[in-house]
PDB file of C-alpha atoms in Angstrom:
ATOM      1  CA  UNK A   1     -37.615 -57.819 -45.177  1.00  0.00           C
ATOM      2  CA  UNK A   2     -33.918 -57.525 -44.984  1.00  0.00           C
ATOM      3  CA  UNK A   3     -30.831 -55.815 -47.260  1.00  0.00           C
ATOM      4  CA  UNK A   4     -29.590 -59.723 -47.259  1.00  0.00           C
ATOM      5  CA  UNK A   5     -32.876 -61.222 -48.001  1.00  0.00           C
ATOM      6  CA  UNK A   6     -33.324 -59.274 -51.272  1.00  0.00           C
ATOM      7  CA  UNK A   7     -33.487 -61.475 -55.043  1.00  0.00           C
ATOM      8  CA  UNK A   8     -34.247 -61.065 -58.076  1.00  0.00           C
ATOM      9  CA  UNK A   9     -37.530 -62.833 -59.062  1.00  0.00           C
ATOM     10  CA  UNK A  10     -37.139 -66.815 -60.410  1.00  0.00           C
ATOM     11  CA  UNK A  11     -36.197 -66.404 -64.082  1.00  0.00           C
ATOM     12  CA  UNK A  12     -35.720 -62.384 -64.237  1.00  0.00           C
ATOM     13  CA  UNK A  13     -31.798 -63.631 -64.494  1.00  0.00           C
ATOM     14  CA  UNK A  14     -30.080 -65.718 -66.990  1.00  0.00           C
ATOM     15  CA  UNK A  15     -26.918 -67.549 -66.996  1.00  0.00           C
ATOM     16  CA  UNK A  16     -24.533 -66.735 -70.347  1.00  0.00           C
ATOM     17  CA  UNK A  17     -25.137 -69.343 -73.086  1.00  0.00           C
ATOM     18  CA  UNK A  18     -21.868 -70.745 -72.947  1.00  0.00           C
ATOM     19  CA  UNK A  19     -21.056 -71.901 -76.733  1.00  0.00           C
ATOM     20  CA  UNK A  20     -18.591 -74.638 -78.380  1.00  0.00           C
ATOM     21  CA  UNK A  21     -17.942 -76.407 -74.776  1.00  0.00           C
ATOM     22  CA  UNK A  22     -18.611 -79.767 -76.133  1.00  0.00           C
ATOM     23  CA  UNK A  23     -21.334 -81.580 -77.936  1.00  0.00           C
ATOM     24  CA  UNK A  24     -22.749 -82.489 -74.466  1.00  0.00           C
ATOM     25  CA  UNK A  25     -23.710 -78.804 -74.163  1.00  0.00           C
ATOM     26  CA  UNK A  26     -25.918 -79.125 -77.029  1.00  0.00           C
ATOM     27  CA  UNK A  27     -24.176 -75.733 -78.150  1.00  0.00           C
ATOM     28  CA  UNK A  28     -20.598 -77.655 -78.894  1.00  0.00           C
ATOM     29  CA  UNK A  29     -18.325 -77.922 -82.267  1.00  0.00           C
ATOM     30  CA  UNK A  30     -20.657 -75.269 -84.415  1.00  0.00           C
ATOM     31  CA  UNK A  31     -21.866 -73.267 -81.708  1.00  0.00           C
ATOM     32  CA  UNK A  32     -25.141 -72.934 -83.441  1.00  0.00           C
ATOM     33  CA  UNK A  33     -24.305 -71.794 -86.272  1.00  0.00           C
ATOM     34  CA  UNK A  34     -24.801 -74.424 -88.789  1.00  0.00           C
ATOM     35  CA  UNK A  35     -21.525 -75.325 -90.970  1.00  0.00           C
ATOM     36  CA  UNK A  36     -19.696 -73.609 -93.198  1.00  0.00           C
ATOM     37  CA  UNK A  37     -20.365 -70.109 -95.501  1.00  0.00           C
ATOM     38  CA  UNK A  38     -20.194 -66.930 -94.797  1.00  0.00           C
ATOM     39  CA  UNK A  39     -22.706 -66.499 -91.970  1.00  0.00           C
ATOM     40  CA  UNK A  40     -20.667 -69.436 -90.208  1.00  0.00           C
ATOM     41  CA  UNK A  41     -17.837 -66.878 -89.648  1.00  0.00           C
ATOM     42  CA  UNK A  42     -17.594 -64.149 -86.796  1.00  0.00           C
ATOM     43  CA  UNK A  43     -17.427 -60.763 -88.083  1.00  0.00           C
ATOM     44  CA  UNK A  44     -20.369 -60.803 -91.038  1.00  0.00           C
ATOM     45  CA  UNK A  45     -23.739 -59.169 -90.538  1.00  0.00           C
ATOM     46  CA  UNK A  46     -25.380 -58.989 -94.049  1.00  0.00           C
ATOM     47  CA  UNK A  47     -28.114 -56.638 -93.307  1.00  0.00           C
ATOM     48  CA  UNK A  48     -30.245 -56.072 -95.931  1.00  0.00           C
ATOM     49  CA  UNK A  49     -29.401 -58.842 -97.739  1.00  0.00           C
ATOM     50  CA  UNK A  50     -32.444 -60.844 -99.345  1.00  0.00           C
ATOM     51  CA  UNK A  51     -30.397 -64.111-100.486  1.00  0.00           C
ATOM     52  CA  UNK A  52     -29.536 -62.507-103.866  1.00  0.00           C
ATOM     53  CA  UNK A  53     -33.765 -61.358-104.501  1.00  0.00           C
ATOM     54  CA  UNK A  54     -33.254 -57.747-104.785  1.00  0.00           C
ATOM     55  CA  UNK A  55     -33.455 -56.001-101.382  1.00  0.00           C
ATOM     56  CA  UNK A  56     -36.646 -54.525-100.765  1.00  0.00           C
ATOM     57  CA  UNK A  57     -35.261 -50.707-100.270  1.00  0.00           C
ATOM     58  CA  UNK A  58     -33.799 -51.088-103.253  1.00  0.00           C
ATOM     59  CA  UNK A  59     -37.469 -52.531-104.947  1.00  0.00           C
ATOM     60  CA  UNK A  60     -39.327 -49.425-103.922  1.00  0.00           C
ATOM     61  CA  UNK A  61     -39.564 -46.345-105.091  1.00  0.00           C
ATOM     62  CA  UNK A  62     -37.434 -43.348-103.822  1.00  0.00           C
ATOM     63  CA  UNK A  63     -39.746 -40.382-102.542  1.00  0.00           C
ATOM     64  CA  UNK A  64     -39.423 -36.809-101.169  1.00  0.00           C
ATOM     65  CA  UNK A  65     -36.146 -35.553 -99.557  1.00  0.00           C
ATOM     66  CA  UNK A  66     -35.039 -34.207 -96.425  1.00  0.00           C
ATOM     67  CA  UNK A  67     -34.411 -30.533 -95.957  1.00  0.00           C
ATOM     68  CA  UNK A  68     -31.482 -30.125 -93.386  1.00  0.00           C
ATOM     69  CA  UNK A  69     -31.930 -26.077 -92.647  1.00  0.00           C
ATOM     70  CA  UNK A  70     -35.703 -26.419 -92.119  1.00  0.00           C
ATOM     71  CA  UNK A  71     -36.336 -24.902 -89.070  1.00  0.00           C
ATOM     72  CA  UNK A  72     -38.528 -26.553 -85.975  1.00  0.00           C
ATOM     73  CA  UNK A  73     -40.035 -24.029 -83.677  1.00  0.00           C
ATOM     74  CA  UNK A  74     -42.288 -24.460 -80.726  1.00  0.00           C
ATOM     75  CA  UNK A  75     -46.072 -23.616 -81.498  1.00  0.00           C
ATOM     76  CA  UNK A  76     -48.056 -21.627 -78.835  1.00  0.00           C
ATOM     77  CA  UNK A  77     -51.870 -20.971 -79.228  1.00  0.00           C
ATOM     78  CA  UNK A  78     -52.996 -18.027 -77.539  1.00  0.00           C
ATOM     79  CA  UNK A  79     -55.479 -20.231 -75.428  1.00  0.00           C
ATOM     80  CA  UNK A  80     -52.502 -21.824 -73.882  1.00  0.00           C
ATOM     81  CA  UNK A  81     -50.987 -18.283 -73.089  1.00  0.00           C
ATOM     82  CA  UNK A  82     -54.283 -17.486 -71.487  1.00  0.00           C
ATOM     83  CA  UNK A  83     -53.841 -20.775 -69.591  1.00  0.00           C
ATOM     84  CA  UNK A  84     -50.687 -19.621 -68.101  1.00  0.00           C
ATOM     85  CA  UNK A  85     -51.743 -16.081 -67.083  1.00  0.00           C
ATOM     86  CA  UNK A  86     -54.701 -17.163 -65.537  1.00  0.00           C
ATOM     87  CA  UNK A  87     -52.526 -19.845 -63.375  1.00  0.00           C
ATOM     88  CA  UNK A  88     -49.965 -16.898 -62.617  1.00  0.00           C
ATOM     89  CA  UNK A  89     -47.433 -19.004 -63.980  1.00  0.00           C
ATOM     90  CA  UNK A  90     -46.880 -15.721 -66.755  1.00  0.00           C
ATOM     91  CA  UNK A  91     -46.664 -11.926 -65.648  1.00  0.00           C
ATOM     92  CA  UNK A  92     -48.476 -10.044 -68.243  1.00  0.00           C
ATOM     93  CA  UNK A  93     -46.596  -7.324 -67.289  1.00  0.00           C
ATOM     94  CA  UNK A  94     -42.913  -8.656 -68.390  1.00  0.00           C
ATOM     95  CA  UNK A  95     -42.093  -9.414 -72.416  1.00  0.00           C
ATOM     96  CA  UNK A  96     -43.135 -12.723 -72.800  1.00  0.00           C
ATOM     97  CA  UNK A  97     -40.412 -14.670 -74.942  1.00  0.00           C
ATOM     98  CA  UNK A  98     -39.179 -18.139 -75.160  1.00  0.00           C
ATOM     99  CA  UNK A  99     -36.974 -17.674 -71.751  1.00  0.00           C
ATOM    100  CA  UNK A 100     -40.271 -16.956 -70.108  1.00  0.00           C
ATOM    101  CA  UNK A 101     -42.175 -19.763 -71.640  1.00  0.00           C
ATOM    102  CA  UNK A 102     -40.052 -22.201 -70.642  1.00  0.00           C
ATOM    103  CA  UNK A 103     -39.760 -20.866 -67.426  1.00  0.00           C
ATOM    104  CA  UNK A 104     -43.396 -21.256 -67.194  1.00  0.00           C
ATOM    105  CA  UNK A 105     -43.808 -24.494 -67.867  1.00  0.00           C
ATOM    106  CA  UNK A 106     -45.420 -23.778 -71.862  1.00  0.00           C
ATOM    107  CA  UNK A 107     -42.831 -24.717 -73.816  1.00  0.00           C
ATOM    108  CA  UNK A 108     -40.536 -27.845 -72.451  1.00  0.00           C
ATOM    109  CA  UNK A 109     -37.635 -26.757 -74.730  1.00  0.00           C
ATOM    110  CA  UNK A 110     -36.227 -23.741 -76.973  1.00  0.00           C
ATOM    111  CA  UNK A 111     -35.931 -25.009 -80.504  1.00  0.00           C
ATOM    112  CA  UNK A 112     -35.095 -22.897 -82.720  1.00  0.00           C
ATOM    113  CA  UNK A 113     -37.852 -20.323 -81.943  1.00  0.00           C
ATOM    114  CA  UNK A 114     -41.334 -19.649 -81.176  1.00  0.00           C
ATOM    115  CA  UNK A 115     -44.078 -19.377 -83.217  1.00  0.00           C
ATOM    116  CA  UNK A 116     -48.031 -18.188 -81.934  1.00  0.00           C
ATOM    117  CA  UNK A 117     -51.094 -19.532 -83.481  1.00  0.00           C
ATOM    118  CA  UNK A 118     -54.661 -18.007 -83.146  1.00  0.00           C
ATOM    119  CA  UNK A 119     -56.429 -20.935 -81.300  1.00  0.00           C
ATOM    120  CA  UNK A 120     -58.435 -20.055 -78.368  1.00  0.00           C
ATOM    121  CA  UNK A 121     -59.209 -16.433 -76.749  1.00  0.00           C
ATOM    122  CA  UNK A 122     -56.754 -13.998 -75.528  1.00  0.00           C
ATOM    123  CA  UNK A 123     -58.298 -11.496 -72.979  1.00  0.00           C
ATOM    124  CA  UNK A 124     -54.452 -10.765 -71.138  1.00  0.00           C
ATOM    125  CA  UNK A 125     -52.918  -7.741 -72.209  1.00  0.00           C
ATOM    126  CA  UNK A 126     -49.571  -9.420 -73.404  1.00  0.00           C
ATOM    127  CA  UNK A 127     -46.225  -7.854 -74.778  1.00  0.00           C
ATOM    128  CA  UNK A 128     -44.642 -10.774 -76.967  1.00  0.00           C
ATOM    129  CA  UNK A 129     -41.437 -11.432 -78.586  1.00  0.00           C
ATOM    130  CA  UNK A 130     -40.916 -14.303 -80.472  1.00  0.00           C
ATOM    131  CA  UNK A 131     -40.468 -15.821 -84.274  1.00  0.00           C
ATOM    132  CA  UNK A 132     -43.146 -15.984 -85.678  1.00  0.00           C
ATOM    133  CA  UNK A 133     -47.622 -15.622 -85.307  1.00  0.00           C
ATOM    134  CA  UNK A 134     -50.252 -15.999 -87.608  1.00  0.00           C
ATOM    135  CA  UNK A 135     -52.176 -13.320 -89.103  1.00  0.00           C
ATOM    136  CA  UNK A 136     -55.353 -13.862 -87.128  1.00  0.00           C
ATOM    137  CA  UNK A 137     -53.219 -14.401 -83.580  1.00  0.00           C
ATOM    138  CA  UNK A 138     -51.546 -10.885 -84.455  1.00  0.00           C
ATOM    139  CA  UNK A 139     -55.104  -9.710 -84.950  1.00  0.00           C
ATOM    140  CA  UNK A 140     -56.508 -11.339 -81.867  1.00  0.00           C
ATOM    141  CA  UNK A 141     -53.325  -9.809 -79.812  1.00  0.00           C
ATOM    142  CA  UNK A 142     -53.554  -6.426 -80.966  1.00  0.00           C
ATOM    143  CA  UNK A 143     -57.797  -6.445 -79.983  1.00  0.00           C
ATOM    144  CA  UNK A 144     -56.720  -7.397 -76.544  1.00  0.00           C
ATOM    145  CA  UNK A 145     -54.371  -4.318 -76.391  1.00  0.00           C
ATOM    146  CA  UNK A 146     -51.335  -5.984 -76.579  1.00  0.00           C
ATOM    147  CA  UNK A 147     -48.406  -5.941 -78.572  1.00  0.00           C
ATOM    148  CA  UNK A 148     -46.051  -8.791 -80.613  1.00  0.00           C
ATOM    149  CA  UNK A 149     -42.978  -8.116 -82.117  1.00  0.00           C
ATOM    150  CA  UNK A 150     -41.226 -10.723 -84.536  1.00  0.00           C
ATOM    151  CA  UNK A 151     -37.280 -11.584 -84.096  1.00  0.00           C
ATOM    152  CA  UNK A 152     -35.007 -13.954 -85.763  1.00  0.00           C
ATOM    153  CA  UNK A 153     -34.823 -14.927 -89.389  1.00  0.00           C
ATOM    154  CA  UNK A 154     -38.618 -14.603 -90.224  1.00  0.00           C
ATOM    155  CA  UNK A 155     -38.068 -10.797 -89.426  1.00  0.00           C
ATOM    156  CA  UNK A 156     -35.355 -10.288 -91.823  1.00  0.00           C
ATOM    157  CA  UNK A 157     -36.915 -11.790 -94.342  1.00  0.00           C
ATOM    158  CA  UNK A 158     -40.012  -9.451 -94.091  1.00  0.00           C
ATOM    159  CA  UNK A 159     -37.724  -6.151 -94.549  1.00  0.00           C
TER     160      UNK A 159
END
């Protein structure tokens, strides 16, 4: 095979459907669009619009709300920080925080902090530094003989 023997497959490409070229086309005088009214005319997009029945998001029910300063954080079970150690992807040595998460490979983003959960066994000796744990993780850390310390909002709010 050659750079000038190279096509698309049969029917990957179209041609334009060229509109209002004559009734021969088949697409001529209307273009396809019926005649007359509002949908006839360029410019109108009535989405929504249920042909004066009354929309359907308008029909049901409003529910809940959306609060715009909850906060998202990454959740890291201590199995998964075992996970890491053991691959020497983490040095139990160093403060583990979000930097060295994602550096790691355990997180795939910061959000807007990090937050440890108790599922699976922690045997590494680990110094940690992030936003958030649950009771039994801080439990589970402190038996292994290591240490976490909360930063960020959650901490202030705990003083």
């Amino acid at each position: 095979m050659k750079l000038n023997e190279i096509r698309d497959n049969v029917g990957a490409k179209h041609n334009r459907k060229r509109v209002g070229r004559g009734i021969g086309s088949g697409k001529g005088k209307t273009a396809g669009r019926g005649v007359k009214g509002q949908k006839s005319r360029s410019g109108v997009a009535i989405k929504g619009f249920e042909g004066g029945q009354m929309p359907i998001y308008r029909r049901l029910p409003k529910r809940g709300f959306v609060n715009i300063f909850k906060k998202d954080y990454n959740i890291v079970s201590l199995g998964r920080l075992q996970a890491a150690v053991d691959a020497k992807k983490l040095d139990a040595k160093k403060t583990v925080d979000a930097a060295a998460l994602l550096e790691a490979g355990v997180i795939r983003r910061e959000k807007d902090g990090v937050r440890v959960l108790s599922d699976g066994e922690l045997k590494a000796k680990l110094k940690l530094e992030v936003s958030g744990a649950s009771k039994s993780a801080v439990e589970k850390i402190e038996k292994a003989g290591g240490s976490i310390t909360v930063v960020g909002v959650e901490a202030e709010a705990a003083e």
